[in-house]
Short mmCIF file of C-alpha atoms in Angstrom, two decimals:
data_model
loop_
_atom_site.label_atom_id
_atom_site.label_comp_id
_atom_site.label_asym_id
_atom_site.label_seq_id
_atom_site.Cartn_x
_atom_site.Cartn_y
_atom_site.Cartn_z
CA MET A 1 21.35 72.36 -27.79
CA TRP A 2 17.97 71.01 -27.83
CA LEU A 3 18.23 69.53 -24.31
CA LEU A 4 19.00 72.75 -22.85
CA LYS A 5 16.60 75.01 -25.11
CA SER A 6 13.81 73.46 -25.62
CA SER A 7 11.02 73.13 -22.95
CA ILE A 8 11.02 69.02 -23.88
CA GLY A 9 14.87 69.18 -23.72
CA ARG A 10 14.79 70.27 -20.13
CA LYS A 11 11.92 67.96 -19.03
CA VAL A 12 14.29 65.12 -20.08
CA VAL A 13 17.26 66.67 -17.93
CA MET A 14 14.86 66.97 -15.10
CA SER A 15 13.52 63.23 -15.48
CA VAL A 16 17.18 62.07 -16.01
CA THR A 17 18.82 63.71 -13.02
CA GLY A 18 15.62 63.03 -10.62
CA LEU A 19 15.66 58.99 -11.41
CA ALA A 20 19.35 59.34 -10.83
CA LEU A 21 18.94 60.94 -7.40
CA ILE A 22 15.95 58.51 -6.48
CA LEU A 23 19.12 55.32 -7.17
CA PHE A 24 21.23 57.46 -4.51
CA LEU A 25 18.30 57.45 -2.30
CA THR A 26 17.33 53.90 -2.49
CA PHE A 27 21.39 53.60 -1.59
CA HIS A 28 21.55 55.73 1.09
CA CYS A 29 18.32 54.13 2.83
CA CYS A 30 19.96 50.69 2.61
CA MET A 31 22.84 52.01 4.19
CA ASN A 32 20.95 53.80 6.72
CA ILE A 33 19.04 50.59 7.79
CA VAL A 34 22.32 48.93 8.34
CA ALA A 35 22.81 51.26 11.17
CA LEU A 36 19.47 49.69 12.66
CA PHE A 37 21.27 46.24 13.35
CA SER A 38 25.13 47.22 13.68
CA GLY A 39 26.59 50.52 14.69
CA GLU A 40 29.99 48.98 13.83
CA ALA A 41 28.54 47.67 10.34
CA TYR A 42 27.72 51.45 9.76
CA ASN A 43 30.62 52.76 10.80
CA THR A 44 32.46 50.33 8.63
CA ILE A 45 30.72 51.52 5.47
CA CYS A 46 31.44 55.13 6.64
CA GLU A 47 34.85 54.65 6.23
CA LEU A 48 34.67 52.94 3.10
CA LEU A 49 32.65 56.05 1.80
CA GLY A 50 35.02 58.32 3.49
CA ALA A 51 37.57 61.14 2.01
CA ASN A 52 38.97 59.45 -0.68
CA TRP A 53 39.41 60.00 -4.12
CA TYR A 54 36.29 57.80 -5.49
CA ALA A 55 34.03 59.26 -2.65
CA VAL A 56 34.93 62.63 -3.55
CA VAL A 57 34.37 62.33 -7.14
CA ALA A 58 30.55 60.40 -6.08
CA THR A 59 30.10 63.63 -3.99
CA MET A 60 30.80 66.25 -6.70
CA GLY A 61 28.96 63.95 -9.26
CA LEU A 62 25.70 64.23 -6.79
CA ALA A 63 26.31 67.61 -6.11
CA LEU A 64 26.00 68.18 -9.89
CA LEU A 65 23.14 66.56 -10.35
CA ALA A 66 21.23 68.05 -7.50
CA VAL A 67 22.43 71.43 -8.92
CA ILE A 68 21.03 70.69 -12.11
CA HIS A 69 17.76 69.29 -11.03
CA ILE A 70 17.19 72.41 -8.89
CA VAL A 71 18.05 74.62 -11.55
CA PHE A 72 15.89 73.10 -14.22
CA ALA A 73 12.84 73.00 -11.92
CA PHE A 74 13.09 76.93 -11.45
CA ILE A 75 13.39 77.30 -15.35
CA LEU A 76 10.65 75.07 -15.86
CA THR A 77 8.34 76.75 -13.29
CA ALA A 78 8.83 80.00 -14.30
CA GLN A 79 8.02 78.86 -18.10
CA ASN A 80 4.78 76.88 -16.73
CA ARG A 81 3.60 79.92 -15.25
CA ARG A 82 4.12 81.95 -18.60
CA ALA A 83 2.54 79.61 -20.26
CA ARG A 84 -0.19 78.56 -17.91
CA GLY A 85 -0.80 80.69 -14.97
CA ASP A 86 -2.32 78.77 -12.23
CA ASN A 87 -2.85 75.66 -13.86
CA ARG A 88 1.18 75.19 -14.53
CA TYR A 89 1.09 71.68 -12.77
CA GLU A 90 -1.95 70.48 -14.47
CA VAL A 91 -2.06 66.95 -14.98
CA SER A 92 -4.74 64.41 -16.99
CA THR A 93 -4.70 61.23 -15.04
CA THR A 94 -3.69 60.36 -11.26
CA VAL A 95 -3.56 57.11 -9.22
CA ASN A 96 -4.23 59.14 -5.79
CA ALA A 97 -6.61 62.36 -6.85
CA GLY A 98 -5.38 63.56 -3.07
CA LYS A 99 -1.70 63.41 -2.59
CA VAL A 100 -0.13 63.08 -5.97
CA GLU A 101 -2.62 65.83 -7.41
CA TRP A 102 -1.66 68.30 -4.48
CA ALA A 103 1.82 67.30 -5.02
CA SER A 104 1.93 68.21 -8.66
CA LYS A 105 0.74 71.47 -8.15
CA ASN A 106 3.04 72.26 -5.47
CA MET A 107 6.11 70.57 -6.63
CA LEU A 108 8.06 74.07 -6.10
CA VAL A 109 6.80 74.45 -2.27
CA LEU A 110 8.01 70.82 -1.89
CA GLY A 111 11.12 71.67 -3.48
CA ILE A 112 12.18 74.63 -1.37
CA ILE A 113 11.35 72.87 1.78
CA ILE A 114 13.48 69.36 0.49
CA LEU A 115 16.36 72.13 -0.54
CA LEU A 116 16.52 73.86 3.28
CA GLY A 117 16.29 69.93 4.44
CA LEU A 118 19.07 69.01 2.43
CA ILE A 119 21.23 71.79 3.75
CA LEU A 120 20.37 70.53 7.24
CA HIS A 121 21.40 66.96 6.37
CA LEU A 122 24.61 68.35 4.80
CA PHE A 123 25.61 70.44 7.87
CA ASN A 124 24.88 67.91 10.39
CA PHE A 125 26.63 64.84 8.25
CA TRP A 126 28.75 65.52 4.88
CA TYR A 127 30.13 68.58 6.78
CA ASN A 128 30.78 66.87 10.14
CA MET A 129 32.06 63.67 8.38
CA MET A 130 33.63 64.00 5.12
CA PHE A 131 34.54 67.78 5.22
CA ALA A 132 35.92 66.76 8.65
CA GLU A 133 38.37 64.38 7.06
CA LEU A 134 39.40 66.26 4.33
CA PHE A 135 40.57 68.69 6.93
CA PRO A 136 41.68 67.04 9.87
CA SER A 137 43.11 70.30 11.25
CA ILE A 138 39.91 71.03 12.77
CA HIS A 139 38.22 69.02 15.71
CA TYR A 140 34.85 66.90 15.44
CA ASP A 141 33.25 65.34 18.38
CA PRO A 142 32.21 62.57 17.41
CA ALA A 143 34.99 61.72 15.15
CA PRO A 144 34.47 62.08 11.54
CA ALA A 145 34.38 58.40 10.95
CA ASP A 146 31.68 57.72 13.61
CA GLY A 147 28.74 58.18 11.41
CA PHE A 148 26.82 56.33 13.96
CA GLY A 149 27.63 58.23 16.72
CA LYS A 150 26.53 61.23 14.59
CA ILE A 151 23.16 59.80 13.68
CA VAL A 152 22.71 59.07 17.63
CA ASN A 153 23.72 62.68 18.10
CA THR A 154 21.36 64.05 15.56
CA PHE A 155 18.28 62.30 16.59
CA SER A 156 18.74 62.84 20.46
CA ASN A 157 17.48 66.47 19.44
CA PRO A 158 13.84 66.29 19.17
CA ILE A 159 14.16 69.44 17.26
CA PHE A 160 15.87 68.05 14.73
CA VAL A 161 13.51 64.79 14.63
CA VAL A 162 10.59 66.88 13.63
CA LEU A 163 12.55 68.41 11.23
CA TYR A 164 13.61 65.38 9.22
CA VAL A 165 10.03 64.43 9.56
CA ILE A 166 8.92 67.01 7.54
CA TRP A 167 11.55 66.77 5.08
CA ILE A 168 11.02 62.94 4.31
CA VAL A 169 7.13 63.91 3.91
CA ALA A 170 8.18 66.41 1.58
CA ILE A 171 10.56 64.26 -0.15
CA TRP A 172 7.77 61.75 -0.29
CA LEU A 173 5.17 63.92 -1.79
CA HIS A 174 7.91 65.18 -4.55
CA LEU A 175 8.51 61.95 -5.31
CA SER A 176 5.02 60.46 -5.69
CA HIS A 177 4.42 62.74 -8.78
CA GLY A 178 7.80 62.93 -9.57
CA PHE A 179 8.52 59.33 -10.12
CA TRP A 180 5.84 58.52 -12.76
CA SER A 181 6.47 61.96 -14.21
CA ALA A 182 9.90 61.53 -15.07
CA ILE A 183 8.88 58.09 -16.57
CA HIS A 184 6.26 59.59 -18.61
CA THR A 185 8.65 62.29 -19.71
CA LEU A 186 10.99 60.09 -21.17
CA GLY A 187 8.31 57.87 -23.08
CA TRP A 188 8.45 54.57 -21.02
CA ASN A 189 4.58 54.45 -20.44
CA GLY A 190 1.46 53.81 -22.48
CA LYS A 191 -2.21 53.82 -21.67
CA ILE A 192 -1.96 50.26 -20.12
CA TRP A 193 1.97 51.40 -18.11
CA GLN A 194 0.58 54.89 -17.69
CA LYS A 195 -1.59 53.73 -14.30
CA ARG A 196 0.97 51.04 -13.75
CA TRP A 197 4.25 53.31 -13.28
CA GLN A 198 1.99 55.73 -10.99
CA CYS A 199 1.26 52.31 -9.18
CA ILE A 200 4.89 51.11 -8.85
CA GLY A 201 6.12 54.56 -8.26
CA LEU A 202 4.00 55.24 -5.51
CA ILE A 203 4.55 51.91 -3.73
CA TYR A 204 8.46 52.43 -4.26
CA VAL A 205 8.91 56.06 -3.02
CA THR A 206 6.62 55.17 -0.24
CA LEU A 207 8.41 52.00 1.05
CA LEU A 208 11.80 54.31 0.44
CA MET A 209 10.92 57.22 2.47
CA LEU A 210 9.19 54.66 5.40
CA GLY A 211 13.00 53.26 5.05
CA PHE A 212 14.29 56.59 6.26
CA LEU A 213 11.28 57.48 8.49
CA VAL A 214 11.88 54.07 10.87
CA VAL A 215 15.69 55.14 10.99
CA VAL A 216 14.77 58.43 12.31
CA LEU A 217 12.13 56.96 14.91
CA ALA A 218 14.07 54.27 15.98
CA PHE A 219 17.14 56.58 16.97
CA ALA A 220 14.72 59.36 18.20
CA PHE A 221 13.04 56.66 20.75
CA GLY A 222 16.14 54.69 21.42
CA ILE A 223 15.49 51.26 20.46
CA ALA A 224 18.07 51.36 17.98
CA PRO A 225 21.30 49.29 18.71
CA SER A 226 24.70 50.71 20.51
CA LEU A 227 27.94 50.41 19.67
CA CYS A 228 28.99 49.01 22.79
CA GLY A 229 26.71 46.13 22.88
CA GLY A 230 23.82 47.89 24.73
CA CYS A 231 24.83 48.67 28.19
CA CYS A 232 24.35 52.21 27.26
CA GLY A 233 21.02 51.84 26.78
CA GLY A 234 20.80 52.22 23.14
CA ALA A 235 22.97 55.44 22.83
CA ALA A 236 26.56 55.58 21.29
CA CYS A 237 29.51 53.67 23.47
CA CYS A 238 30.15 56.10 26.40
CA GLY A 239 33.47 54.33 26.64
CA GLY A 240 32.40 53.16 30.12
CA CYS A 241 31.75 49.59 29.11
#
């Protein structure tokens, strides 16, 4: 099958899976922003996306997309190294000659950082929420459906805050190149639209990552709302209200 055996086919697979993951990040970001306004609303969304059949299927689908994207990234990196040596990520045009070009030459390093951050994120949230619902015999605190409490607990730890900020920056750098590169691979650009897509992509992923960053910092500095209407000073409800 040409999608698996040819270089162009592999790039197409990388592009499609990458764009699909960006769509998921967009949904995830919108969901996280809800937590800035209402802990109850955020937990309601968590309950809707709990351990039910469609959530499990969606999770498996996302996991498959991520695995395919990562595997093909390593395959293409090895292929480019054999063919081009140190110029394996050379590109002819960039909008931001500093950040985007640097990102294009270090996509594998950024990908590894993102993968490590993803493992941490899955442990902090997915494992303690959906996995806990799938196996209710295991005790978790806060409760699996209390996604808001998970956010508060996670970002009350300065180490996690720093790690998440690094992770978000790495994702931004990765996407700053990956977005328009995917568009280019799929042939949705021309001489005029190449620079336009680069600009659109940079603006879009910047706003997207700023959304995640605002949530992390809002909870880190205690300016996010609380479940109990603010009587706990911006933390999750302590039960004493």
